[in-house]
Short mmCIF file of C-alpha atoms in Angstrom, two decimals:
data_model
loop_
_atom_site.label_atom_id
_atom_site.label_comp_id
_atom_site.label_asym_id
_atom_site.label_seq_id
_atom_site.Cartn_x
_atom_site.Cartn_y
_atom_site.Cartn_z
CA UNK X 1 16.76 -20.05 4.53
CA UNK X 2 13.98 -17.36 5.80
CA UNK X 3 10.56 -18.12 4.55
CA UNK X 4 7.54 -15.67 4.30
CA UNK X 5 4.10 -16.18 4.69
CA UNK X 6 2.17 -14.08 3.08
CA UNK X 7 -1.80 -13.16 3.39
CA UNK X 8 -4.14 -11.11 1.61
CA UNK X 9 -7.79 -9.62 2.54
CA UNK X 10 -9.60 -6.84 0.44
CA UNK X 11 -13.39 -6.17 0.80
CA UNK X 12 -15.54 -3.58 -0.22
CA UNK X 13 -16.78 -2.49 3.04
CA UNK X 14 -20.17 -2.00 4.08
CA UNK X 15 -21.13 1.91 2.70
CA UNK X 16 -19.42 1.53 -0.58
CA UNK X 17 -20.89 0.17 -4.48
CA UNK X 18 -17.69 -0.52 -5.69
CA UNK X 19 -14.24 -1.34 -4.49
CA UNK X 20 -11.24 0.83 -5.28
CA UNK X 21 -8.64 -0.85 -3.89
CA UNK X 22 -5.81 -3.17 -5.67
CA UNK X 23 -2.93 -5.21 -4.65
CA UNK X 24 0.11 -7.01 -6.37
CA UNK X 25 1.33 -10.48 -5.16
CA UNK X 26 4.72 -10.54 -6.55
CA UNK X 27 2.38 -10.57 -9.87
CA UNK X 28 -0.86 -9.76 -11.34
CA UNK X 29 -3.02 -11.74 -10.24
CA UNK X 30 -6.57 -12.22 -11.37
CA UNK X 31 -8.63 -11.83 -8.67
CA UNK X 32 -12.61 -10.75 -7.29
CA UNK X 33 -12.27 -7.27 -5.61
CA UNK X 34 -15.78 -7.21 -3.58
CA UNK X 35 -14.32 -9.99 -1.29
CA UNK X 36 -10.78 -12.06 -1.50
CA UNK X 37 -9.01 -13.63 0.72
CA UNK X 38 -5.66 -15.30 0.05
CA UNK X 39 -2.78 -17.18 2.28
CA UNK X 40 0.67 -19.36 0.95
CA UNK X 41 3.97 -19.72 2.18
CA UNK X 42 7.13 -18.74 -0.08
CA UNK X 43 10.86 -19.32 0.34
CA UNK X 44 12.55 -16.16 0.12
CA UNK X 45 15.02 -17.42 -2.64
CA UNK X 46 13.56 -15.15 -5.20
CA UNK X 47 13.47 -10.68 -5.30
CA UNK X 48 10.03 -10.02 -4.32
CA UNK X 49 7.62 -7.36 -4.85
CA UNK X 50 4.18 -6.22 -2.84
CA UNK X 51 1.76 -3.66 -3.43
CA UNK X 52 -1.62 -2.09 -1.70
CA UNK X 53 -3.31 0.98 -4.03
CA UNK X 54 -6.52 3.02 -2.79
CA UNK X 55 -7.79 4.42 -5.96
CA UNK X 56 -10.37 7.50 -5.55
CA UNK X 57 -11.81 9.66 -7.89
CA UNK X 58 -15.50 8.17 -7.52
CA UNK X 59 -18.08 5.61 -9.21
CA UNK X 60 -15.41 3.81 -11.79
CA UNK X 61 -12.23 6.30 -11.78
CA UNK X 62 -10.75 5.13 -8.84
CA UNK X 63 -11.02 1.36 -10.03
CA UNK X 64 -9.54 2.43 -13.12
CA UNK X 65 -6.44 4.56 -11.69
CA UNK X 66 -5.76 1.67 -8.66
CA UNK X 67 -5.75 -0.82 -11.45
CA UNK X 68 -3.56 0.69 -13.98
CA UNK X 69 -1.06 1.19 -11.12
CA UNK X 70 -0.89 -2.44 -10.83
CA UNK X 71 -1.05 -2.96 -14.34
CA UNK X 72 2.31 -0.48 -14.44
CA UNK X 73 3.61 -2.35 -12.03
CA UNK X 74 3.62 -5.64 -13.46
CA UNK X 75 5.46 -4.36 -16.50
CA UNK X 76 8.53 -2.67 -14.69
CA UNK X 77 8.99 -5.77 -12.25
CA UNK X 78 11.28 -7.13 -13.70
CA UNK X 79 13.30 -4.12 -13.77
CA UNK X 80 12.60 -2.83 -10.33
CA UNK X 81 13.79 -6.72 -9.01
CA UNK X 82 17.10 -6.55 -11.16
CA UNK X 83 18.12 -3.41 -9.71
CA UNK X 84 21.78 -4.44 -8.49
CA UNK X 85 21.95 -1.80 -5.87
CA UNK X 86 19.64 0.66 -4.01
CA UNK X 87 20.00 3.68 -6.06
CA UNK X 88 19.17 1.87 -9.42
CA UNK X 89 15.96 0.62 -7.50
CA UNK X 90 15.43 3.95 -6.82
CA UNK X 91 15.21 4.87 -10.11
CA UNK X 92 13.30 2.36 -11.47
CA UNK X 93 10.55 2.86 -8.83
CA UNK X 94 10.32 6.60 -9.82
CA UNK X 95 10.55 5.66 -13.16
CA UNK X 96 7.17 3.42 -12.47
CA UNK X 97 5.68 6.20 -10.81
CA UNK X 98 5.59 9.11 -14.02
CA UNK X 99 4.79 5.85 -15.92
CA UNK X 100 1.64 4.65 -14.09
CA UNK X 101 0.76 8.39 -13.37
CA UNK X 102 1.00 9.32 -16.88
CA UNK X 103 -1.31 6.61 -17.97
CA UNK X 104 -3.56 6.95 -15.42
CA UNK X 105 -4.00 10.63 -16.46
CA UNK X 106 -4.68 9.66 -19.82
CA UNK X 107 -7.27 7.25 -18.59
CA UNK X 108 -9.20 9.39 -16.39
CA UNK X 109 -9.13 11.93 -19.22
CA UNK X 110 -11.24 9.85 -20.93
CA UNK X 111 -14.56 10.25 -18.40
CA UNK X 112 -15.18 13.97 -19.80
CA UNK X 113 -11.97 15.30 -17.96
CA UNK X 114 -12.85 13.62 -14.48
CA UNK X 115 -10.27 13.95 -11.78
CA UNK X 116 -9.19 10.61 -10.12
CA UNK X 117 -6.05 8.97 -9.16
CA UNK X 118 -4.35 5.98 -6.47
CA UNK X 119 -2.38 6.04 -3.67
CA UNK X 120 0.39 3.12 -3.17
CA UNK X 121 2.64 1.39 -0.86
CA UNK X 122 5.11 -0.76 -2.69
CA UNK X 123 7.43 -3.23 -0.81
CA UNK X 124 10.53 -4.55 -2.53
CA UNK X 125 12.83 -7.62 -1.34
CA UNK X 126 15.94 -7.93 -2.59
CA UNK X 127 18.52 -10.09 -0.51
CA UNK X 128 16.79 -10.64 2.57
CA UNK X 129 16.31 -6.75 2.74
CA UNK X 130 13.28 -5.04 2.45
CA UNK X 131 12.92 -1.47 0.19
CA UNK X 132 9.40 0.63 1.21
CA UNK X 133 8.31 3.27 -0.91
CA UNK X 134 4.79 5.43 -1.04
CA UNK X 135 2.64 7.68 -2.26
CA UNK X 136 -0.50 9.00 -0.47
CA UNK X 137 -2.32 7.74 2.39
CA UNK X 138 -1.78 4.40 2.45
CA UNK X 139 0.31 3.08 5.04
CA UNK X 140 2.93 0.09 5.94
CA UNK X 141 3.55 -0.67 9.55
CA UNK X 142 6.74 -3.18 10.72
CA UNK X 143 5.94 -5.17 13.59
CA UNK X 144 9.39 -6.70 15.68
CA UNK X 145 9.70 -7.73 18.84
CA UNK X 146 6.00 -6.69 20.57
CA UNK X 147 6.72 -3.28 19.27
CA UNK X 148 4.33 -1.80 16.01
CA UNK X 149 6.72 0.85 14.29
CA UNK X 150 4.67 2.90 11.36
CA UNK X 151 6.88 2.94 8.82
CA UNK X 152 5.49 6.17 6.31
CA UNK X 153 4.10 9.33 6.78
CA UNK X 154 1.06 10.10 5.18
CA UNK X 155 1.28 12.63 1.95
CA UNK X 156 -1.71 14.81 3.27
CA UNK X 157 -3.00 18.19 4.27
CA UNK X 158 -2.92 17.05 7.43
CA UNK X 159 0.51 15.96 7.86
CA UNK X 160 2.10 19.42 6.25
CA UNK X 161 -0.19 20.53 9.23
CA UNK X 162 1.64 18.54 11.89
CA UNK X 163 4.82 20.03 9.96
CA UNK X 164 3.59 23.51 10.94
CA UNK X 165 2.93 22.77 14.20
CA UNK X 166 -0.83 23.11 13.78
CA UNK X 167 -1.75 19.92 14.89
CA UNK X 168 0.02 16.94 16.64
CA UNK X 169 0.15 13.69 14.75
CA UNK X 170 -2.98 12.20 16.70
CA UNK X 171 -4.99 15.43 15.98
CA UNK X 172 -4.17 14.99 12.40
CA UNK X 173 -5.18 11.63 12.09
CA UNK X 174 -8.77 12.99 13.19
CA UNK X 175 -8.79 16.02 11.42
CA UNK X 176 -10.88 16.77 8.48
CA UNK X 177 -7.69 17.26 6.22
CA UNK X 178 -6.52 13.77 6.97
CA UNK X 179 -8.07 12.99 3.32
CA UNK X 180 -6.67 15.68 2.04
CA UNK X 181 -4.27 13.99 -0.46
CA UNK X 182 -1.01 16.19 -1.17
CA UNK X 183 0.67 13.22 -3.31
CA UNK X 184 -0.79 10.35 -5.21
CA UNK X 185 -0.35 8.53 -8.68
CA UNK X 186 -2.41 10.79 -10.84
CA UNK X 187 -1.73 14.04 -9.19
CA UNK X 188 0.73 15.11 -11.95
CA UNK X 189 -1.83 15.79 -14.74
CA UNK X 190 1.39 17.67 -16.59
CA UNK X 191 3.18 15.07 -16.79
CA UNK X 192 6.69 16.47 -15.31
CA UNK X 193 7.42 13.42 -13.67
CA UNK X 194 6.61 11.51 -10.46
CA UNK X 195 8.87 10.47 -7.46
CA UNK X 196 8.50 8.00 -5.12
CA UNK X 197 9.00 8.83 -1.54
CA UNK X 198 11.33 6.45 -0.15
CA UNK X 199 10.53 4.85 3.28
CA UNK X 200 13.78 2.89 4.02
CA UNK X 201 15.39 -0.19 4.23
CA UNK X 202 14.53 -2.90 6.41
CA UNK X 203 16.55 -6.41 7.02
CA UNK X 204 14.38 -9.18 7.25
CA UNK X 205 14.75 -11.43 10.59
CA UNK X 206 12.56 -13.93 11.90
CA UNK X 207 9.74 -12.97 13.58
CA UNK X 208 9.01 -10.15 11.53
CA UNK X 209 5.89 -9.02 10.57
CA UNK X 210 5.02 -6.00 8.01
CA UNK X 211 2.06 -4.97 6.68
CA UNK X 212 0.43 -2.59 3.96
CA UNK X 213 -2.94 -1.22 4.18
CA UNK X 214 -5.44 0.78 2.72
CA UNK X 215 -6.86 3.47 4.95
CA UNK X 216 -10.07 1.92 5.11
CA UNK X 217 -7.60 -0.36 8.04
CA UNK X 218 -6.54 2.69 9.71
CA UNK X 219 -9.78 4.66 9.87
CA UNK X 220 -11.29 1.64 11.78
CA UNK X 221 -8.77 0.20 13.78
CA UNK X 222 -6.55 2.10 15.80
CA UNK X 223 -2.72 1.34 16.24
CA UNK X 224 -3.35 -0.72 19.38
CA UNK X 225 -6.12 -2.92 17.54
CA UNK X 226 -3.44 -3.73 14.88
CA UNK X 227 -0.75 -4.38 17.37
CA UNK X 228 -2.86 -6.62 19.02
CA UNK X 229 -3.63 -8.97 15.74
CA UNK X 230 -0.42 -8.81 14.65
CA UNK X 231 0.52 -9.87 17.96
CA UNK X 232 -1.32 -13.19 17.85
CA UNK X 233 -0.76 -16.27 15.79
CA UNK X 234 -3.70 -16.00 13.31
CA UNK X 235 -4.53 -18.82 9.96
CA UNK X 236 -4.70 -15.58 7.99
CA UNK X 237 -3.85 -12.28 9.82
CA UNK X 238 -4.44 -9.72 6.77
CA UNK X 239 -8.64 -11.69 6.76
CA UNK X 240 -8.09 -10.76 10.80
CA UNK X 241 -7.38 -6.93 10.47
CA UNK X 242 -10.28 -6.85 7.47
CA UNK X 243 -12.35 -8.70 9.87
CA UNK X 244 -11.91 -5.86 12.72
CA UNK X 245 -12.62 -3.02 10.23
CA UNK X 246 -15.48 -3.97 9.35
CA UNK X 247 -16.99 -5.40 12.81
CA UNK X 248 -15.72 -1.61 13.51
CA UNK X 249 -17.97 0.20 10.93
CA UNK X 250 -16.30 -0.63 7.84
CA UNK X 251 -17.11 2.99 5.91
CA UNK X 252 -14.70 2.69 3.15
CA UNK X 253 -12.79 -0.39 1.19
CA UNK X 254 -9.96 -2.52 3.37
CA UNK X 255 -7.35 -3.94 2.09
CA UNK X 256 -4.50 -6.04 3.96
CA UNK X 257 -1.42 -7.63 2.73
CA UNK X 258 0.76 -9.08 5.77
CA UNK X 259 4.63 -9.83 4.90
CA UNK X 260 5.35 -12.68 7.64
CA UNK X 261 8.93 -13.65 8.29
CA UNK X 262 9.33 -17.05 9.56
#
């Protein structure tokens, strides 16, 4: 039977008051935001879920938004690891995303009609296969055999830019619309309903090694520097990558969570 190790690393950076940034272990788990650090082996035996959310919106909104998406989370979990076949999941996932956007609307409505909202990358195991799903900037890479495969797209300005031929997708990356959010929980302020964007499936082997980051990873470290850690046999490799960003400026809020398949 496959096993996982799992690691976790969020810090608030060194140019930031608070951190916006959330996770979900397979629960909610209580946890200190400004600096945590987690490791622990699991037998895959069990349908599994993972989450990194970047909240924004400023001062306490984007605390607010990235924790009510894990808050949503936790509720439809159940559901979303029940799902008997892909296209139920499916559902269920979207379903979670006009929830926890809906809610988060009504929560940032409460700071005198503030704007605010999180991004999210969601992983979901289900029978030794791995579901990824996104919204926004934040990012989950697979790592196999020496090679670092980005598995999403980012939902930006920047990105419909590279769709227009405007820039190429290492121009974008630098650009000043690389921020420039086109999709996130919270964007829907109507309430119409939210999907998902689906990422695909992945079967687990051993070896594997997948991880989902906030962007304050990816602003810091480029895809060579995460190769590299990923590469090596680290104690805790998601503490590693946090480690890097912030030896390499560390200008927003990190946050790690490595999927290890051993």
């Amino acid at each position: 039977m496959l096993k996982l190790n799992i690691s976790i690393s969020t810090n608030l950076g060194k140019c930031r008051k608070n951190n916006e940034d959330n996770f979900y272990l397979n629960k909610n788990t209580d946890h200190e935001l400004r600096d945590f650090s987690e490791k622990y082996q699991t037998e895959l035996s069990e349908n599994m879920i993972f989450a990194v959310c970047d909240g924004m919106g400023g001062e306490s909104f984007g605390e607010v938004a990235s924790e009510c998406a894990v808050s949503v989370l936790d509720e439809y979990s159940s559901k979303i690891k029940e799902a008997y076949e892909l296209s139920v999941q499916k559902k269920i996932v979207n379903n979670y995303a006009t929830e926890a956007n809906n809610r988060i609307c009504d929560e940032i409505f409460k700071f005198d009609g503030a704007r605010g909202g999180t991004t999210l990358v969601l992983a979901c195991i289900r029978d030794n296969v791995l579901s990824a799903y996104y919204l926004g900037d934040s990012r989950m890479y697979m790592y196999r055999s020496g090679v670092l495969t980005r598995i999403t797209r980012d939902h930006t300005v920047a990105y419909e830019k590279v769709d227009a031929n405007i820039y190429t997708e290492e121009e974008a990356d630098k650009s000043p619309d690389a921020h420039k959010l086109t999709m996130f929980l919270g964007v829907d302020t109507d309430k119409h309903g939210l999907s998902a964007e689906f990422a695909g499936t992945y079967t687990l082997t051993s070896g594997d090694k997948f991880l989902l980051c906030s962007d304050g990873l990816t602003d810091m470290c480029t895809a060579d520097e995460i190769q590299q850690i990923l590469d090596m046999e680290c104690d805790n490799t998601a503490q590693e990558l946090v480690d890097t960003a912030l030896y390499n400026g560390g200008k927003d809020n990190v946050t790690c969570l490595v999927i290890e398949v051993i």
